[in-house]
Amino acid sequence: MKRVVTFGEIMMRLIPEGYGRFQKSSHYRSYYGGAEANSAETIAQLGIESRYVTKLPAHALGEGAVNSLRGYGVDTSYVVRGGDRLGLYFMENGTSQRPAQTIYDRAHSAIAEAKAEEFDWDEILDGADWFQFSGITPALSPEMAKATLEACQTAKKKGLVVSCDLNYRSKMWSPAQARKVMDQILPLVDVFIANDKDVLGMYDDKTWTHSEPKERALEILNWMNDRYHFKAAAMILVVEMDYGRKGTWGALLSDGKIYQSRGFLVDMVESVGAGDTFAGALIVARLKGLSGDEAVNYAAAASALKFSVPGDASIITEDDICSLMKRSRSDWIAR
């Protein structure tokens, strides 16, 4: 059985009911989620053994986060317990001309105050095939940047594939800070994953030739690959489709070739976790040996399905993905 290890912060997300505003809301829904946790849950549901590593407080909210992960089949045996806080963030749903709003309350969380030496990567990664992290993890603190670097170094020594979902967050660090840290880590990455906004935000000093989203995405993939020499690089976008509707579209640069997915229409029930689902599904596709064309379509279809599922986790199966792919092209063979 293949095994993927992911490393990051899981938080509680609190959302006002419906499209309520923070200023007047008295009722909130809650979900547990985080970039690497969401990917780990996707990976487990698609048939690959998935292990999630973090630090959580040893109280009821921390236990709730662990139970949430376990409920999706994720191995939590290497979750470190300690610290006082579970990170929180509040999200106000957008509608019409009002965009979604996010307020973070993650300072002094257990993982943000953890020490790099609390994670024994030689033991954690033993028997694994793949290590996945996002750019959020090294942004948490200098210690977590050190822990991420050490995890990648150990993974490379052990022969694992290392992947990174860039997930640049301007509320966590500046572009210059992010580049300084990530320039140490990205040379160790085999598979790079991002959306266009992540790269545009982190490399704000770069001028791009193309403005059309798909063309610019392909330019970004080639530029990032030339800069860091990945084995593969992938990008997921939400694009305009027929009659003003939106859809997911992915591109994969692998073995010197660019593969582009079809567009998969989405229903905007929940956008959180769609990129994490793309990352998790792409990892699964690579581990299952799908071709470049199959892999990018598989991942883009999974991402489209996540938009239909409320919450952070993608409650989808391989049958769901293959059914969508088959509907999109009549000659697709459901695997």
mmCIF file of C-alpha atoms in Angstrom:
data_model
loop_
_atom_site.group_PDB
_atom_site.id
_atom_site.type_symbol
_atom_site.label_atom_id
_atom_site.label_comp_id
_atom_site.label_asym_id
_atom_site.label_seq_id
_atom_site.Cartn_x
_atom_site.Cartn_y
_atom_site.Cartn_z
ATOM 1 C CA MET A 1 0.000 0.000 0.000
ATOM 2 C CA LYS A 2 1.336 3.433 -0.976
ATOM 3 C CA ARG A 3 1.565 6.000 1.821
ATOM 4 C CA VAL A 4 1.503 9.808 1.738
ATOM 5 C CA VAL A 5 2.570 11.962 4.701
ATOM 6 C CA THR A 6 1.324 15.553 4.942
ATOM 7 C CA PHE A 7 2.410 18.245 7.419
ATOM 8 C CA GLY A 8 0.658 21.449 8.431
ATOM 9 C CA GLU A 9 -1.866 23.224 10.629
ATOM 10 C CA ILE A 10 -5.482 22.177 11.070
ATOM 11 C CA MET A 11 -7.813 24.868 12.377
ATOM 12 C CA MET A 12 -11.465 25.383 13.211
ATOM 13 C CA ARG A 13 -13.363 27.488 10.665
ATOM 14 C CA LEU A 14 -16.390 29.448 11.918
ATOM 15 C CA ILE A 15 -18.954 30.753 9.405
ATOM 16 C CA PRO A 16 -21.996 32.963 9.981
ATOM 17 C CA GLU A 17 -25.217 31.248 8.930
ATOM 18 C CA GLY A 18 -26.130 31.808 5.288
ATOM 19 C CA TYR A 19 -24.660 35.052 3.991
ATOM 20 C CA GLY A 20 -24.665 36.818 7.351
ATOM 21 C CA ARG A 21 -22.139 39.515 8.260
ATOM 22 C CA PHE A 22 -19.745 39.210 11.172
ATOM 23 C CA GLN A 23 -21.161 42.365 12.759
ATOM 24 C CA LYS A 24 -24.678 40.932 13.163
ATOM 25 C CA SER A 25 -24.244 37.156 13.399
ATOM 26 C CA SER A 26 -25.085 35.182 16.515
ATOM 27 C CA HIS A 27 -25.021 31.691 14.979
ATOM 28 C CA TYR A 28 -21.946 30.105 13.379
ATOM 29 C CA ARG A 29 -21.278 26.773 11.703
ATOM 30 C CA SER A 30 -17.926 25.139 12.413
ATOM 31 C CA TYR A 31 -15.619 22.917 10.381
ATOM 32 C CA TYR A 32 -12.118 21.565 10.940
ATOM 33 C CA GLY A 33 -9.743 22.110 8.062
ATOM 34 C CA GLY A 34 -6.378 23.220 6.731
ATOM 35 C CA ALA A 35 -4.574 22.874 3.418
ATOM 36 C CA GLU A 36 -2.584 19.727 4.164
ATOM 37 C CA ALA A 37 -5.369 18.195 6.274
ATOM 38 C CA ASN A 38 -7.833 18.669 3.410
ATOM 39 C CA SER A 39 -5.407 17.039 0.977
ATOM 40 C CA ALA A 40 -4.796 14.168 3.406
ATOM 41 C CA GLU A 41 -8.531 13.519 3.630
ATOM 42 C CA THR A 42 -8.849 13.515 -0.161
ATOM 43 C CA ILE A 43 -5.943 11.082 -0.491
ATOM 44 C CA ALA A 44 -7.414 8.686 2.090
ATOM 45 C CA GLN A 45 -10.834 8.700 0.442
ATOM 46 C CA LEU A 46 -9.283 7.905 -2.944
ATOM 47 C CA GLY A 47 -7.641 4.733 -1.698
ATOM 48 C CA ILE A 48 -4.114 5.736 -0.680
ATOM 49 C CA GLU A 49 -2.869 5.469 2.904
ATOM 50 C CA SER A 50 -2.659 8.975 4.320
ATOM 51 C CA ARG A 51 -0.807 10.204 7.434
ATOM 52 C CA TYR A 52 -1.208 13.730 8.787
ATOM 53 C CA VAL A 53 1.367 15.375 11.039
ATOM 54 C CA THR A 54 0.753 18.457 13.185
ATOM 55 C CA LYS A 55 0.696 19.623 16.801
ATOM 56 C CA LEU A 56 -2.599 20.052 18.634
ATOM 57 C CA PRO A 57 -3.545 20.956 22.192
ATOM 58 C CA ALA A 58 -4.554 18.066 24.441
ATOM 59 C CA HIS A 59 -8.046 19.376 25.077
ATOM 60 C CA ALA A 60 -11.499 18.771 23.606
ATOM 61 C CA LEU A 61 -11.079 21.058 20.574
ATOM 62 C CA GLY A 62 -7.767 19.416 19.703
ATOM 63 C CA GLU A 63 -9.395 16.009 20.083
ATOM 64 C CA GLY A 64 -12.239 17.160 17.837
ATOM 65 C CA ALA A 65 -9.732 17.977 15.102
ATOM 66 C CA VAL A 66 -8.107 14.545 15.480
ATOM 67 C CA ASN A 67 -11.491 12.818 15.390
ATOM 68 C CA SER A 68 -12.408 14.732 12.245
ATOM 69 C CA LEU A 69 -9.273 13.483 10.498
ATOM 70 C CA ARG A 70 -9.807 9.924 11.684
ATOM 71 C CA GLY A 71 -13.360 10.038 10.385
ATOM 72 C CA TYR A 72 -11.982 10.366 6.852
ATOM 73 C CA GLY A 73 -9.535 7.507 7.302
ATOM 74 C CA VAL A 74 -6.419 9.603 7.983
ATOM 75 C CA ASP A 75 -3.667 8.191 10.219
ATOM 76 C CA THR A 76 -3.124 10.582 13.143
ATOM 77 C CA SER A 77 -0.628 8.478 15.093
ATOM 78 C CA TYR A 78 2.119 11.115 14.689
ATOM 79 C CA VAL A 79 0.088 14.125 15.788
ATOM 80 C CA VAL A 80 2.074 15.774 18.592
ATOM 81 C CA ARG A 81 -0.041 16.830 21.583
ATOM 82 C CA GLY A 82 0.648 19.972 23.571
ATOM 83 C CA GLY A 83 0.286 23.740 23.589
ATOM 84 C CA ASP A 84 -2.756 25.749 24.562
ATOM 85 C CA ARG A 85 -4.515 26.840 21.391
ATOM 86 C CA LEU A 86 -6.199 25.440 18.323
ATOM 87 C CA GLY A 87 -5.975 27.982 15.518
ATOM 88 C CA LEU A 88 -9.270 29.564 14.450
ATOM 89 C CA TYR A 89 -10.417 31.498 11.452
ATOM 90 C CA PHE A 90 -13.682 33.197 10.651
ATOM 91 C CA MET A 91 -15.048 33.283 7.130
ATOM 92 C CA GLU A 92 -17.928 35.371 5.863
ATOM 93 C CA ASN A 93 -19.536 33.974 2.705
ATOM 94 C CA GLY A 94 -19.529 36.350 -0.236
ATOM 95 C CA THR A 95 -22.457 36.947 -2.541
ATOM 96 C CA SER A 96 -23.334 39.266 -5.430
ATOM 97 C CA GLN A 97 -20.816 42.156 -5.360
ATOM 98 C CA ARG A 98 -19.587 41.351 -1.828
ATOM 99 C CA PRO A 99 -16.502 39.111 -1.704
ATOM 100 C CA ALA A 100 -15.839 36.541 1.015
ATOM 101 C CA GLN A 101 -13.991 37.883 4.044
ATOM 102 C CA THR A 102 -11.547 36.022 6.273
ATOM 103 C CA ILE A 103 -10.281 36.902 9.750
ATOM 104 C CA TYR A 104 -7.517 34.729 11.224
ATOM 105 C CA ASP A 105 -7.148 34.028 14.930
ATOM 106 C CA ARG A 106 -4.211 31.633 14.771
ATOM 107 C CA ALA A 107 -1.470 33.439 16.715
ATOM 108 C CA HIS A 108 0.140 31.298 19.437
ATOM 109 C CA SER A 109 -1.531 28.112 18.202
ATOM 110 C CA ALA A 110 0.057 24.815 19.230
ATOM 111 C CA ILE A 111 1.721 24.253 15.858
ATOM 112 C CA ALA A 112 2.868 27.883 15.529
ATOM 113 C CA GLU A 113 4.688 27.594 18.867
ATOM 114 C CA ALA A 114 6.035 24.084 18.272
ATOM 115 C CA LYS A 115 9.762 23.381 18.032
ATOM 116 C CA ALA A 116 11.282 21.704 15.001
ATOM 117 C CA GLU A 117 12.830 18.942 17.149
ATOM 118 C CA GLU A 118 9.370 17.756 18.229
ATOM 119 C CA PHE A 119 9.021 15.990 14.862
ATOM 120 C CA ASP A 120 11.143 12.884 14.309
ATOM 121 C CA TRP A 121 11.070 12.848 10.519
ATOM 122 C CA ASP A 122 13.164 9.720 10.174
ATOM 123 C CA GLU A 123 10.486 7.785 12.060
ATOM 124 C CA ILE A 124 7.476 9.688 10.685
ATOM 125 C CA LEU A 125 8.512 9.161 7.054
ATOM 126 C CA ASP A 126 9.621 5.546 7.457
ATOM 127 C CA GLY A 127 7.838 3.375 4.901
ATOM 128 C CA ALA A 128 6.227 6.346 3.140
ATOM 129 C CA ASP A 129 6.308 7.067 -0.589
ATOM 130 C CA TRP A 130 5.390 10.743 -0.730
ATOM 131 C CA PHE A 131 5.693 13.867 1.463
ATOM 132 C CA GLN A 132 3.323 16.805 0.938
ATOM 133 C CA PHE A 133 3.317 20.264 2.519
ATOM 134 C CA SER A 134 2.092 23.720 1.594
ATOM 135 C CA GLY A 135 3.605 27.180 1.777
ATOM 136 C CA ILE A 136 1.373 27.899 4.763
ATOM 137 C CA THR A 137 3.411 25.629 7.052
ATOM 138 C CA PRO A 138 6.806 27.393 6.838
ATOM 139 C CA ALA A 139 4.960 30.728 7.125
ATOM 140 C CA LEU A 140 3.721 29.826 10.619
ATOM 141 C CA SER A 141 7.031 30.518 12.373
ATOM 142 C CA PRO A 142 10.799 30.259 11.886
ATOM 143 C CA GLU A 143 10.671 26.921 13.748
ATOM 144 C CA MET A 144 8.069 25.559 11.333
ATOM 145 C CA ALA A 145 10.134 26.773 8.383
ATOM 146 C CA LYS A 146 13.043 24.821 9.873
ATOM 147 C CA ALA A 147 10.835 21.755 10.460
ATOM 148 C CA THR A 148 9.554 21.859 6.873
ATOM 149 C CA LEU A 149 13.089 22.089 5.490
ATOM 150 C CA GLU A 150 14.223 19.186 7.691
ATOM 151 C CA ALA A 151 11.215 17.114 6.615
ATOM 152 C CA CYS A 152 12.012 17.693 2.944
ATOM 153 C CA GLN A 153 15.702 16.876 3.450
ATOM 154 C CA THR A 154 14.837 13.635 5.251
ATOM 155 C CA ALA A 155 12.255 12.728 2.626
ATOM 156 C CA LYS A 156 14.809 13.176 -0.154
ATOM 157 C CA LYS A 157 17.353 11.005 1.684
ATOM 158 C CA LYS A 158 14.727 8.296 2.043
ATOM 159 C CA GLY A 159 13.776 8.460 -1.635
ATOM 160 C CA LEU A 160 10.280 9.916 -1.202
ATOM 161 C CA VAL A 161 8.617 12.169 -3.735
ATOM 162 C CA VAL A 162 8.299 15.664 -2.229
ATOM 163 C CA SER A 163 5.459 17.961 -3.274
ATOM 164 C CA CYS A 164 4.496 21.503 -2.376
ATOM 165 C CA ASP A 165 1.191 23.321 -2.805
ATOM 166 C CA LEU A 166 2.406 26.931 -2.787
ATOM 167 C CA ASN A 167 -0.611 28.461 -1.002
ATOM 168 C CA TYR A 168 0.936 31.916 -0.568
ATOM 169 C CA ARG A 169 -0.882 33.873 2.172
ATOM 170 C CA SER A 170 -0.222 37.624 2.211
ATOM 171 C CA LYS A 171 -1.688 37.894 5.733
ATOM 172 C CA MET A 172 1.071 35.590 7.020
ATOM 173 C CA TRP A 173 4.203 36.976 5.359
ATOM 174 C CA SER A 174 5.418 39.402 2.712
ATOM 175 C CA PRO A 175 6.478 38.287 -0.773
ATOM 176 C CA ALA A 176 10.114 38.988 0.102
ATOM 177 C CA GLN A 177 9.911 36.928 3.305
ATOM 178 C CA ALA A 178 8.194 34.089 1.467
ATOM 179 C CA ARG A 179 10.762 34.030 -1.332
ATOM 180 C CA LYS A 180 13.662 34.017 1.131
ATOM 181 C CA VAL A 181 12.336 30.939 2.941
ATOM 182 C CA MET A 182 10.868 29.102 -0.032
ATOM 183 C CA ASP A 183 14.052 29.542 -2.081
ATOM 184 C CA GLN A 184 15.679 27.156 0.425
ATOM 185 C CA ILE A 185 12.844 24.618 0.275
ATOM 186 C CA LEU A 186 11.610 24.589 -3.317
ATOM 187 C CA PRO A 187 14.869 23.140 -4.767
ATOM 188 C CA LEU A 188 14.025 19.974 -2.772
ATOM 189 C CA VAL A 189 10.528 19.726 -4.306
ATOM 190 C CA ASP A 190 9.762 17.199 -7.033
ATOM 191 C CA VAL A 191 6.129 18.147 -7.748
ATOM 192 C CA PHE A 192 5.034 21.786 -7.528
ATOM 193 C CA ILE A 193 1.331 22.719 -7.292
ATOM 194 C CA ALA A 194 -0.253 26.173 -7.248
ATOM 195 C CA ASN A 195 -2.926 28.455 -8.580
ATOM 196 C CA ASP A 196 -2.090 31.611 -10.471
ATOM 197 C CA LYS A 197 -2.916 33.968 -7.564
ATOM 198 C CA ASP A 198 -0.375 32.219 -5.308
ATOM 199 C CA VAL A 199 2.468 32.755 -7.753
ATOM 200 C CA LEU A 200 1.402 36.280 -8.714
ATOM 201 C CA GLY A 201 1.315 37.213 -5.026
ATOM 202 C CA MET A 202 4.614 35.676 -3.998
ATOM 203 C CA TYR A 203 6.546 36.771 -7.082
ATOM 204 C CA ASP A 204 5.122 40.275 -7.162
ATOM 205 C CA ASP A 205 8.332 41.618 -8.694
ATOM 206 C CA LYS A 206 7.919 39.516 -11.841
ATOM 207 C CA THR A 207 6.328 40.884 -15.027
ATOM 208 C CA TRP A 208 4.355 38.363 -17.046
ATOM 209 C CA THR A 209 3.911 38.401 -20.807
ATOM 210 C CA HIS A 210 0.375 37.012 -20.865
ATOM 211 C CA SER A 211 -2.759 38.334 -19.168
ATOM 212 C CA GLU A 212 -5.241 35.704 -20.375
ATOM 213 C CA PRO A 213 -5.527 33.260 -17.426
ATOM 214 C CA LYS A 214 -4.771 29.976 -19.201
ATOM 215 C CA GLU A 215 -1.887 31.371 -21.241
ATOM 216 C CA ARG A 216 -0.428 33.040 -18.158
ATOM 217 C CA ALA A 217 -0.789 29.788 -16.178
ATOM 218 C CA LEU A 218 1.283 27.961 -18.767
ATOM 219 C CA GLU A 219 3.854 30.775 -18.694
ATOM 220 C CA ILE A 220 4.004 30.500 -14.895
ATOM 221 C CA LEU A 221 4.495 26.730 -15.004
ATOM 222 C CA ASN A 222 7.391 27.032 -17.432
ATOM 223 C CA TRP A 223 8.986 29.911 -15.486
ATOM 224 C CA MET A 224 8.725 28.140 -12.131
ATOM 225 C CA ASN A 225 10.088 24.944 -13.630
ATOM 226 C CA ASP A 226 13.042 26.760 -15.188
ATOM 227 C CA ARG A 227 13.757 28.428 -11.841
ATOM 228 C CA TYR A 228 13.547 25.365 -9.572
ATOM 229 C CA HIS A 229 13.839 22.335 -11.918
ATOM 230 C CA PHE A 230 10.862 20.309 -10.702
ATOM 231 C CA LYS A 231 10.057 16.864 -12.047
ATOM 232 C CA ALA A 232 6.472 18.033 -12.536
ATOM 233 C CA ALA A 233 4.495 21.233 -11.984
ATOM 234 C CA ALA A 234 0.722 21.673 -11.966
ATOM 235 C CA MET A 235 -1.731 24.531 -11.781
ATOM 236 C CA ILE A 236 -5.458 24.715 -11.074
ATOM 237 C CA LEU A 237 -7.627 27.669 -12.108
ATOM 238 C CA VAL A 238 -11.271 28.651 -11.900
ATOM 239 C CA VAL A 239 -12.080 29.842 -15.421
ATOM 240 C CA GLU A 240 -15.001 31.363 -17.281
ATOM 241 C CA MET A 241 -16.960 28.848 -19.334
ATOM 242 C CA ASP A 242 -20.077 28.986 -21.515
ATOM 243 C CA TYR A 243 -22.956 31.306 -20.625
ATOM 244 C CA GLY A 244 -21.045 32.983 -17.814
ATOM 245 C CA ARG A 245 -20.659 29.839 -15.747
ATOM 246 C CA LYS A 246 -17.406 28.928 -14.039
ATOM 247 C CA GLY A 247 -15.395 25.751 -14.127
ATOM 248 C CA THR A 248 -12.107 24.203 -13.073
ATOM 249 C CA TRP A 249 -9.226 23.818 -15.506
ATOM 250 C CA GLY A 250 -5.847 22.314 -14.762
ATOM 251 C CA ALA A 251 -2.468 22.133 -16.450
ATOM 252 C CA LEU A 252 0.411 19.755 -15.785
ATOM 253 C CA LEU A 253 4.003 20.094 -16.957
ATOM 254 C CA SER A 254 5.657 16.677 -16.856
ATOM 255 C CA ASP A 255 8.468 15.062 -18.835
ATOM 256 C CA GLY A 256 8.846 18.201 -20.905
ATOM 257 C CA LYS A 257 5.206 18.164 -22.029
ATOM 258 C CA ILE A 258 2.212 20.302 -21.096
ATOM 259 C CA TYR A 259 -1.079 18.510 -20.464
ATOM 260 C CA GLN A 260 -4.299 20.506 -20.134
ATOM 261 C CA SER A 261 -7.550 19.271 -18.654
ATOM 262 C CA ARG A 262 -11.001 19.874 -20.016
ATOM 263 C CA GLY A 263 -13.106 22.459 -18.223
ATOM 264 C CA PHE A 264 -15.399 20.999 -15.547
ATOM 265 C CA LEU A 265 -18.422 23.111 -14.640
ATOM 266 C CA VAL A 266 -18.816 23.907 -10.955
ATOM 267 C CA ASP A 267 -21.699 24.778 -8.660
ATOM 268 C CA MET A 268 -20.410 27.249 -6.074
ATOM 269 C CA VAL A 269 -21.649 25.657 -2.861
ATOM 270 C CA GLU A 270 -18.218 25.870 -1.163
ATOM 271 C CA SER A 271 -14.918 27.046 -2.625
ATOM 272 C CA VAL A 272 -12.742 26.284 0.417
ATOM 273 C CA GLY A 273 -10.639 23.167 -0.128
ATOM 274 C CA ALA A 274 -10.987 22.980 -3.917
ATOM 275 C CA GLY A 275 -7.277 23.618 -4.469
ATOM 276 C CA ASP A 276 -6.345 21.203 -1.681
ATOM 277 C CA THR A 277 -8.531 18.568 -3.333
ATOM 278 C CA PHE A 278 -6.748 19.164 -6.646
ATOM 279 C CA ALA A 279 -3.406 18.627 -4.910
ATOM 280 C CA GLY A 280 -4.540 15.462 -3.128
ATOM 281 C CA ALA A 281 -6.115 13.991 -6.248
ATOM 282 C CA LEU A 282 -3.043 14.778 -8.350
ATOM 283 C CA ILE A 283 -0.851 12.939 -5.824
ATOM 284 C CA VAL A 284 -3.193 9.940 -5.998
ATOM 285 C CA ALA A 285 -3.165 10.027 -9.798
ATOM 286 C CA ARG A 286 0.638 10.063 -9.893
ATOM 287 C CA LEU A 287 0.914 7.225 -7.377
ATOM 288 C CA LYS A 288 -1.588 5.157 -9.354
ATOM 289 C CA GLY A 289 0.462 5.625 -12.510
ATOM 290 C CA LEU A 290 -2.048 7.608 -14.561
ATOM 291 C CA SER A 291 -0.708 9.280 -17.686
ATOM 292 C CA GLY A 292 -0.182 13.045 -17.749
ATOM 293 C CA ASP A 293 -3.476 13.620 -19.567
ATOM 294 C CA GLU A 294 -5.380 11.291 -17.241
ATOM 295 C CA ALA A 295 -3.780 12.735 -14.108
ATOM 296 C CA VAL A 296 -4.603 16.392 -14.789
ATOM 297 C CA ASN A 297 -8.186 15.573 -15.778
ATOM 298 C CA TYR A 298 -8.601 13.382 -12.684
ATOM 299 C CA ALA A 299 -7.356 16.174 -10.401
ATOM 300 C CA ALA A 300 -9.362 18.946 -12.100
ATOM 301 C CA ALA A 301 -12.536 16.843 -11.943
ATOM 302 C CA ALA A 302 -11.967 16.169 -8.229
ATOM 303 C CA SER A 303 -11.523 19.900 -7.626
ATOM 304 C CA ALA A 304 -14.766 20.676 -9.465
ATOM 305 C CA LEU A 305 -16.633 18.159 -7.318
ATOM 306 C CA LYS A 306 -15.327 19.778 -4.133
ATOM 307 C CA PHE A 307 -17.210 22.978 -5.011
ATOM 308 C CA SER A 308 -20.447 21.000 -4.519
ATOM 309 C CA VAL A 309 -19.562 19.836 -0.987
ATOM 310 C CA PRO A 310 -19.961 22.146 2.036
ATOM 311 C CA GLY A 311 -17.135 22.191 4.557
ATOM 312 C CA ASP A 312 -13.372 21.952 4.152
ATOM 313 C CA ALA A 313 -13.095 18.243 3.354
ATOM 314 C CA SER A 314 -13.902 16.795 -0.053
ATOM 315 C CA ILE A 315 -16.348 13.982 0.567
ATOM 316 C CA ILE A 316 -15.886 12.432 -2.868
ATOM 317 C CA THR A 317 -14.960 9.007 -4.190
ATOM 318 C CA GLU A 318 -13.081 7.748 -7.198
ATOM 319 C CA ASP A 319 -16.427 6.666 -8.680
ATOM 320 C CA ASP A 320 -17.611 10.284 -8.399
ATOM 321 C CA ILE A 321 -14.519 11.515 -10.221
ATOM 322 C CA CYS A 322 -14.649 8.910 -12.966
ATOM 323 C CA SER A 323 -18.375 9.480 -13.461
ATOM 324 C CA LEU A 324 -17.774 13.204 -13.978
ATOM 325 C CA MET A 325 -14.906 12.522 -16.360
ATOM 326 C CA LYS A 326 -17.052 10.090 -18.312
ATOM 327 C CA ARG A 327 -19.876 12.617 -18.594
ATOM 328 C CA SER A 328 -17.429 15.205 -19.867
ATOM 329 C CA ARG A 329 -16.153 13.008 -22.676
ATOM 330 C CA SER A 330 -18.096 10.025 -23.930
ATOM 331 C CA ASP A 331 -15.055 7.882 -24.719
ATOM 332 C CA TRP A 332 -13.545 8.193 -21.215
ATOM 333 C CA ILE A 333 -13.122 4.839 -19.511
ATOM 334 C CA ALA A 334 -14.163 4.808 -15.852
ATOM 335 C CA ARG A 335 -11.375 3.122 -13.897
#
